[in-house]
Each structure stands twice: as structure tokens, then as C-alpha cells.
mmCIF file of C-alpha atoms in Angstrom:
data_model
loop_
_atom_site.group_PDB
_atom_site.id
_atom_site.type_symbol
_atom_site.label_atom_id
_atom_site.label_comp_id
_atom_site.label_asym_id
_atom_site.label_seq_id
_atom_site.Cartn_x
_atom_site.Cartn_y
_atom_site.Cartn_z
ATOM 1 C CA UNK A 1404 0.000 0.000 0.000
ATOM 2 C CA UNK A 1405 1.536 3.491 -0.911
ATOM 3 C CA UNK A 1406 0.249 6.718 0.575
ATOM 4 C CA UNK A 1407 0.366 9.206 -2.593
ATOM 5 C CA UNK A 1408 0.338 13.067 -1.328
ATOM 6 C CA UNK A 1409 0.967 14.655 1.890
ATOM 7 C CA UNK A 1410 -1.452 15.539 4.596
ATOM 8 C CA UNK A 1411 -1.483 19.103 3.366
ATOM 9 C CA UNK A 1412 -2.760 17.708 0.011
ATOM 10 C CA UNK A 1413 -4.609 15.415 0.693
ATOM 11 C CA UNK A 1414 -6.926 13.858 -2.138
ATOM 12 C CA UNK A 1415 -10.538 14.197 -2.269
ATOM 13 C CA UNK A 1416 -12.493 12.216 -4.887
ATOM 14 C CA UNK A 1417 -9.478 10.201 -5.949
ATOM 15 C CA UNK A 1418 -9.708 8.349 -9.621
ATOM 16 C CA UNK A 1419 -7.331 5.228 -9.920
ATOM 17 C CA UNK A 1420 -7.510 3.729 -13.820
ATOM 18 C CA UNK A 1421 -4.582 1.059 -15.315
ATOM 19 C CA UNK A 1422 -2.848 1.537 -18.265
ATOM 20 C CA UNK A 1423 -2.291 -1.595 -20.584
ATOM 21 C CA UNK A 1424 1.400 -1.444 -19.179
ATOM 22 C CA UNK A 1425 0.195 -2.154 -15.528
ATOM 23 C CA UNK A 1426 0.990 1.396 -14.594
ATOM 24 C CA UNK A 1427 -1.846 3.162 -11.891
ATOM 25 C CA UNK A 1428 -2.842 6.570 -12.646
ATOM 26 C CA UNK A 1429 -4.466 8.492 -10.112
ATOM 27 C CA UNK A 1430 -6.029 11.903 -10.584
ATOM 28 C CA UNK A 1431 -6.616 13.647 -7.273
ATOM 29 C CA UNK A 1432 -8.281 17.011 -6.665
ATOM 30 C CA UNK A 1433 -6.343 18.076 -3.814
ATOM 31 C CA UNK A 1434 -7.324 20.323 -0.542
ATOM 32 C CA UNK A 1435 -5.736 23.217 -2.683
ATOM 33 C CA UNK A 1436 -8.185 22.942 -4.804
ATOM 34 C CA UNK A 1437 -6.373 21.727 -7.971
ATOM 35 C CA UNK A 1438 -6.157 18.515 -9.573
ATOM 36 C CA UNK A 1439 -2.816 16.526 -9.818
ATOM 37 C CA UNK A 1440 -1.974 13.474 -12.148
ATOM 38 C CA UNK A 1441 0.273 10.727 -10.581
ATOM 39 C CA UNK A 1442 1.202 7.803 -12.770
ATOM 40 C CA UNK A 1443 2.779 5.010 -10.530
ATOM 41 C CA UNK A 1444 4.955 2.067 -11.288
ATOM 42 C CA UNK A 1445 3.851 -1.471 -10.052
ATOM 43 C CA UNK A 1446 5.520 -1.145 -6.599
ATOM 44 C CA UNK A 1447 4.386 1.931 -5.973
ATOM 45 C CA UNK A 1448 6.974 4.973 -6.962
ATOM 46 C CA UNK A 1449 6.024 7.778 -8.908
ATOM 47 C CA UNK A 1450 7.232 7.843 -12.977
ATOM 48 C CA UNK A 1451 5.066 11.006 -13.100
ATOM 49 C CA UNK A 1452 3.261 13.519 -11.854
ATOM 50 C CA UNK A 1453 2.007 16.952 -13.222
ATOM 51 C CA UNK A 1454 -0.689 19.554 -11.364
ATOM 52 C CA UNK A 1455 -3.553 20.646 -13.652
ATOM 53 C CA UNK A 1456 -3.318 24.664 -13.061
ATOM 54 C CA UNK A 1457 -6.558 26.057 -11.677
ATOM 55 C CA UNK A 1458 -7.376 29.353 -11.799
ATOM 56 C CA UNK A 1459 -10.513 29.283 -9.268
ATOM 57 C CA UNK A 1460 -10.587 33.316 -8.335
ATOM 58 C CA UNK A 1461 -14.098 34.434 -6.903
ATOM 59 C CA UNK A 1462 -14.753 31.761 -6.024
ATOM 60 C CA UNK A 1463 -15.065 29.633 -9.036
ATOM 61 C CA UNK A 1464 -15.276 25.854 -8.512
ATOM 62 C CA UNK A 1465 -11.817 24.171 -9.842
ATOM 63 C CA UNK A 1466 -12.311 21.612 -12.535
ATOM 64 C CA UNK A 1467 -13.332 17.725 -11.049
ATOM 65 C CA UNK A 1468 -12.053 15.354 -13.676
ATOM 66 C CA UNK A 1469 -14.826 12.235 -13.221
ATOM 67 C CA UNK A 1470 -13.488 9.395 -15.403
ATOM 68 C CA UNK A 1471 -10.166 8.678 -17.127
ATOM 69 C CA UNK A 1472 -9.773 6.202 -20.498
ATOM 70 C CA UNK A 1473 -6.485 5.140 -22.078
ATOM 71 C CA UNK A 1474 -6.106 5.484 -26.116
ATOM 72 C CA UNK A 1475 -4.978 1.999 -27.427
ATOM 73 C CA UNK A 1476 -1.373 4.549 -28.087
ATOM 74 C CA UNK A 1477 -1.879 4.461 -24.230
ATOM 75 C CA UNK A 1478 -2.842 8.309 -24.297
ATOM 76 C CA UNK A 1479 -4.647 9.238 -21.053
ATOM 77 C CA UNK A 1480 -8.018 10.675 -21.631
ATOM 78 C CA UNK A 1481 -9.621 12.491 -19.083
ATOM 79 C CA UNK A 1482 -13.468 14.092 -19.063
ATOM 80 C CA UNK A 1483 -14.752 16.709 -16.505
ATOM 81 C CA UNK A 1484 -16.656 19.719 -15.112
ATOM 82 C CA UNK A 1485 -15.059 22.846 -14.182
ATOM 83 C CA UNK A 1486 -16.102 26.472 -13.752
ATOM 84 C CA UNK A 1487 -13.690 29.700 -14.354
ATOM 85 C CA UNK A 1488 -10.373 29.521 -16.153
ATOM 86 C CA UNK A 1489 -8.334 26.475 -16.426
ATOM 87 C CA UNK A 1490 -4.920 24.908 -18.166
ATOM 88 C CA UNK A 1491 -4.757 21.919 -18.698
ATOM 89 C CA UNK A 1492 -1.301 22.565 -20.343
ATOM 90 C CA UNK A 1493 -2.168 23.897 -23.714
ATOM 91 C CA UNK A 1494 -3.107 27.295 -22.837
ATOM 92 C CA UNK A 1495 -5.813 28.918 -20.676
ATOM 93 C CA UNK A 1496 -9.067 27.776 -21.311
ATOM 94 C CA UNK A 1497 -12.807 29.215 -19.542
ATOM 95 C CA UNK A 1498 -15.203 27.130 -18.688
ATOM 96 C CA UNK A 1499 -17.895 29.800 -18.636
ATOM 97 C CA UNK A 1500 -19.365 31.495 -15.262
ATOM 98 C CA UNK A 1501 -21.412 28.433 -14.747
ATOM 99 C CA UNK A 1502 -19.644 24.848 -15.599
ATOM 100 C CA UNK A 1503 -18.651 23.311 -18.634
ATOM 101 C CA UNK A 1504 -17.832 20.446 -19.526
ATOM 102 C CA UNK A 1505 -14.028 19.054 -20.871
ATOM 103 C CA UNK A 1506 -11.741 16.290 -22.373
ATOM 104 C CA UNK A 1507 -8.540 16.408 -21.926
ATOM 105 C CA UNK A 1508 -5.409 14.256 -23.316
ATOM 106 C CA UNK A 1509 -2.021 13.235 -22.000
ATOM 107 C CA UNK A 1510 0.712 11.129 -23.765
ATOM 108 C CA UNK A 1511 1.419 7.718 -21.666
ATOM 109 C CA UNK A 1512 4.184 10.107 -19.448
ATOM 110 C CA UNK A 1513 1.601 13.007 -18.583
ATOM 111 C CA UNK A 1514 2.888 15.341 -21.148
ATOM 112 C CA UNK A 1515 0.032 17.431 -22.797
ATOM 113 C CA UNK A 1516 -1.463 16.649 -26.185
ATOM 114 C CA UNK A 1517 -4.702 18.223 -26.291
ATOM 115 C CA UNK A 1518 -7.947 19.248 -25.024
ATOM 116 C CA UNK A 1519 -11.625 20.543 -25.860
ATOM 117 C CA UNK A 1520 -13.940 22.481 -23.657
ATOM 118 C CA UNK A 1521 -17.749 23.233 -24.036
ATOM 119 C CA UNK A 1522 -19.472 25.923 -22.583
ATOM 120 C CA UNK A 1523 -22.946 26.129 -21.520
ATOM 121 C CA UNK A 1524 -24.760 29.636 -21.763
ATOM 122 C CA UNK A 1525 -28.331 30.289 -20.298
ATOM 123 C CA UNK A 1526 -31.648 29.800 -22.154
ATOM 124 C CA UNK A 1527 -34.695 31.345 -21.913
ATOM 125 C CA UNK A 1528 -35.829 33.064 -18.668
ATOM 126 C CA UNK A 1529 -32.425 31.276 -17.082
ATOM 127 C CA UNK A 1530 -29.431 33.044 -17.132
ATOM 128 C CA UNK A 1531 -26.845 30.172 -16.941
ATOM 129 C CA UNK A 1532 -26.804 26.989 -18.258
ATOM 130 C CA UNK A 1533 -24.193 24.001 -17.049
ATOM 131 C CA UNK A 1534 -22.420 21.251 -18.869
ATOM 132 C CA UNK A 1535 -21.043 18.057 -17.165
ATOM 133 C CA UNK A 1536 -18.273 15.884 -18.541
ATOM 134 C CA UNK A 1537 -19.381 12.555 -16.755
ATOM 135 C CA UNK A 1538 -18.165 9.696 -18.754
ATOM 136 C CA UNK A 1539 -15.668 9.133 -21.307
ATOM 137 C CA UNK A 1540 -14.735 6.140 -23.588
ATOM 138 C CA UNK A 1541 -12.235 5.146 -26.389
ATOM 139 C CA UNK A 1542 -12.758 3.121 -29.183
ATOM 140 C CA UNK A 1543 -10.250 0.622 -30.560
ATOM 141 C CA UNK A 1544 -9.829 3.357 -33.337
ATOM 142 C CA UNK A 1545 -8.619 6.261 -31.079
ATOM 143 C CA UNK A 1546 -11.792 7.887 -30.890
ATOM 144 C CA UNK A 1547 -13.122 9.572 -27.704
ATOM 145 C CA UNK A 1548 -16.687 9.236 -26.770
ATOM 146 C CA UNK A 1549 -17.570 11.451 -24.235
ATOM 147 C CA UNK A 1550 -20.948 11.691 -22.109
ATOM 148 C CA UNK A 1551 -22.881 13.896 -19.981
ATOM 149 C CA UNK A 1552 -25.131 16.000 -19.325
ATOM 150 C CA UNK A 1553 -26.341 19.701 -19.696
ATOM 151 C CA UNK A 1554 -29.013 22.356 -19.123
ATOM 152 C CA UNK A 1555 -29.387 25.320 -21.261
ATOM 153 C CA UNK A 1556 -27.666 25.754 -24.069
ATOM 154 C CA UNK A 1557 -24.084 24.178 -25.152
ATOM 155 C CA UNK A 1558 -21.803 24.999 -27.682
ATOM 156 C CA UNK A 1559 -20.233 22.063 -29.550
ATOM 157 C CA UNK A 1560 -18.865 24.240 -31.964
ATOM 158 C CA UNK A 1561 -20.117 23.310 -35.243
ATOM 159 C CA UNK A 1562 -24.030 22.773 -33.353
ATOM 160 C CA UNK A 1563 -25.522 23.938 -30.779
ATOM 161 C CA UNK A 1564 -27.852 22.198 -28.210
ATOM 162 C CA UNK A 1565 -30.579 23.622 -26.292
ATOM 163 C CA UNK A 1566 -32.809 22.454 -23.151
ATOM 164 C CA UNK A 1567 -34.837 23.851 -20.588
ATOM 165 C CA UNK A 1568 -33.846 20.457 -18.443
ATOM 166 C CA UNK A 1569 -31.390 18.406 -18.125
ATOM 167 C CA UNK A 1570 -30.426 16.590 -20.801
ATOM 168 C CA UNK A 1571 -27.869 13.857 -21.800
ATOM 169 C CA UNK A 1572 -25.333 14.530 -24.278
ATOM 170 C CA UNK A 1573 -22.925 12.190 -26.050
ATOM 171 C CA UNK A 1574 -20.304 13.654 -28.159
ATOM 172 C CA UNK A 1575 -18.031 11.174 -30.747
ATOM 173 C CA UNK A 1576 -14.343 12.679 -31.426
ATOM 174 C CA UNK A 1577 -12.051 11.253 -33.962
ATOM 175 C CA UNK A 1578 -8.417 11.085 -32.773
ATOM 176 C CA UNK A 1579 -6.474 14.041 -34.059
ATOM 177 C CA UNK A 1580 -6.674 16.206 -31.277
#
């Protein structure tokens, strides 16, 4: 058993996945308030780790990554929610005043590769709206599948989606970032 952290970061919500090498990754959102990417060996000791920068200023809620998937290249895929201004190690990317949803990809060492954000905007009488990355999948192909859910309206980019409830979403990428 291996303790990962310190008592002054402590994980909350802790995600453990395996790669197809045996190798543990575990994404913790930490009491700071940011999330941090640990890939462990098979006894234990860290081969990598890299924070997610947050920028969670008046009081924006920090990104929660919810599931992680592996690429058969053994890219790490993660999907979230976040709210404010994150980097996820491409750049600084908003989330919108409400949440939005995210997928994010690492080569097998934690090294960025990509990522894609959707905000949701209010609709109607409502004046915010809020995406959530919940689930994410890869196909033997490389392509990300990612699924969730959303209220409002939410910007895929080349559509839009609206709903005055919540309503599932599930989005197919191919896998160029």
C-alpha cells in the first residue's frame, strides 16, 4: 500500500484507472483545490506527476475530472466539469461562469497533447446553463466518446444544443486532437 500526497494535500475524490502497461494513474483534486496526475509504477513509486493549473478566483469551482480512459497509443483521456479559467497545459481555457464540460489528453508520461472544452450559456428566462463531462470512452480506433449532461444551451462548436432540463449529451471525437 503506498500513501500518494501529503497531509497538506490530501486527495478528495481520488480516480485510480490502469494503463495496458500495468501502470496506476491516479487523478486527485487536492485540498488546494487543484487537480494533480500521478502515474505510478507497479511497486508503488512515482514515474510522473504533473498539477492541472486552476485558476478558481471568486470563487469559481476548480475543474473535477470524473473518469479517465487510455487510447490503445496508451494516451490518457480524461473528461470533466469545471467552472472559471483552467490549463490543462495547452493554454488557458474558460469554462464559462457556470460549468462546462471538458476532455482532456495526456501522452502515456503526462505530457500534454490536447484538449476541448464546451461551454454552456443560459436559455430562456435562465441566465446560466451548465455542462457536465461525466463519462468518457475510447474506441479501438482512437476515438473519444464522451458523455454527460447539460441544461441550457451548449456549444459544440459546429451545433448547438438547447434544453430547458437536463439533458444527456454524447459527443463522438475522432483522434487528431
Amino acid at each position: 500500500m503506498r500513501k500518494v500526497g501529503t497531509d497538506s494535500t490530501l486527495e478528495m475524490h481520488p480516480s485510480v484507472n490502469l494503463d495496458k502497461t500495468g501502470s496506476a494513474w491516479v487523478l486527485q483534486w487536492t485540498a488546494a483545490a487543484s487537480l494533480v496526475l500521478t502515474k505510478l509504477d507497479g511497486a508503488g513509486a512515482v514515474l510522473a506527476s504533473r498539477p492541472l493549473t486552476v485558476s478558481a478566483g471568486g470563487g469559481l469551482i476548480p475543474p473535477r475530472a470524473w473518469r479517465v480512459a487510455f487510447e490503445p497509443s496508451g494516451n490518457l483521456v480524461l473528461a470533466g466539469t469545471g467552472q472559471g479559467a483552467v490549463d490543462f497545459g495547452g493554454g488557458a481555457r474558460v469554462l464559462g461562469s457556470a460549468r462546462g464540460a471538458f476532455v482532456a489528453r495526456y501522452d502515456a508520461n503526462g505530457g500534454y497533447v490536447a484538449d476541448r472544452t464546451f461551454v454552456a450559456t443560459g436559455r430562456g428566462t435562465s441566465p446560466i446553463g451548465f455542462a457536465f463531462g461525466n463519462g468518457v470512452a475510447v474506441d479501438a480506433s482512437g476515438n473519444v466518446v464522451l458523455g454527460g449532461s447539460f441544461l441550457g444551451n451548449l456549444d459544440l462548436g459546429s451545433s448547438l444544443l438547447s434544453s430547458c432540463g437536463y439533458h444527456p449529451f454524447l459527443l463522438k471525437f475522432d483522434p487528431t486532437p
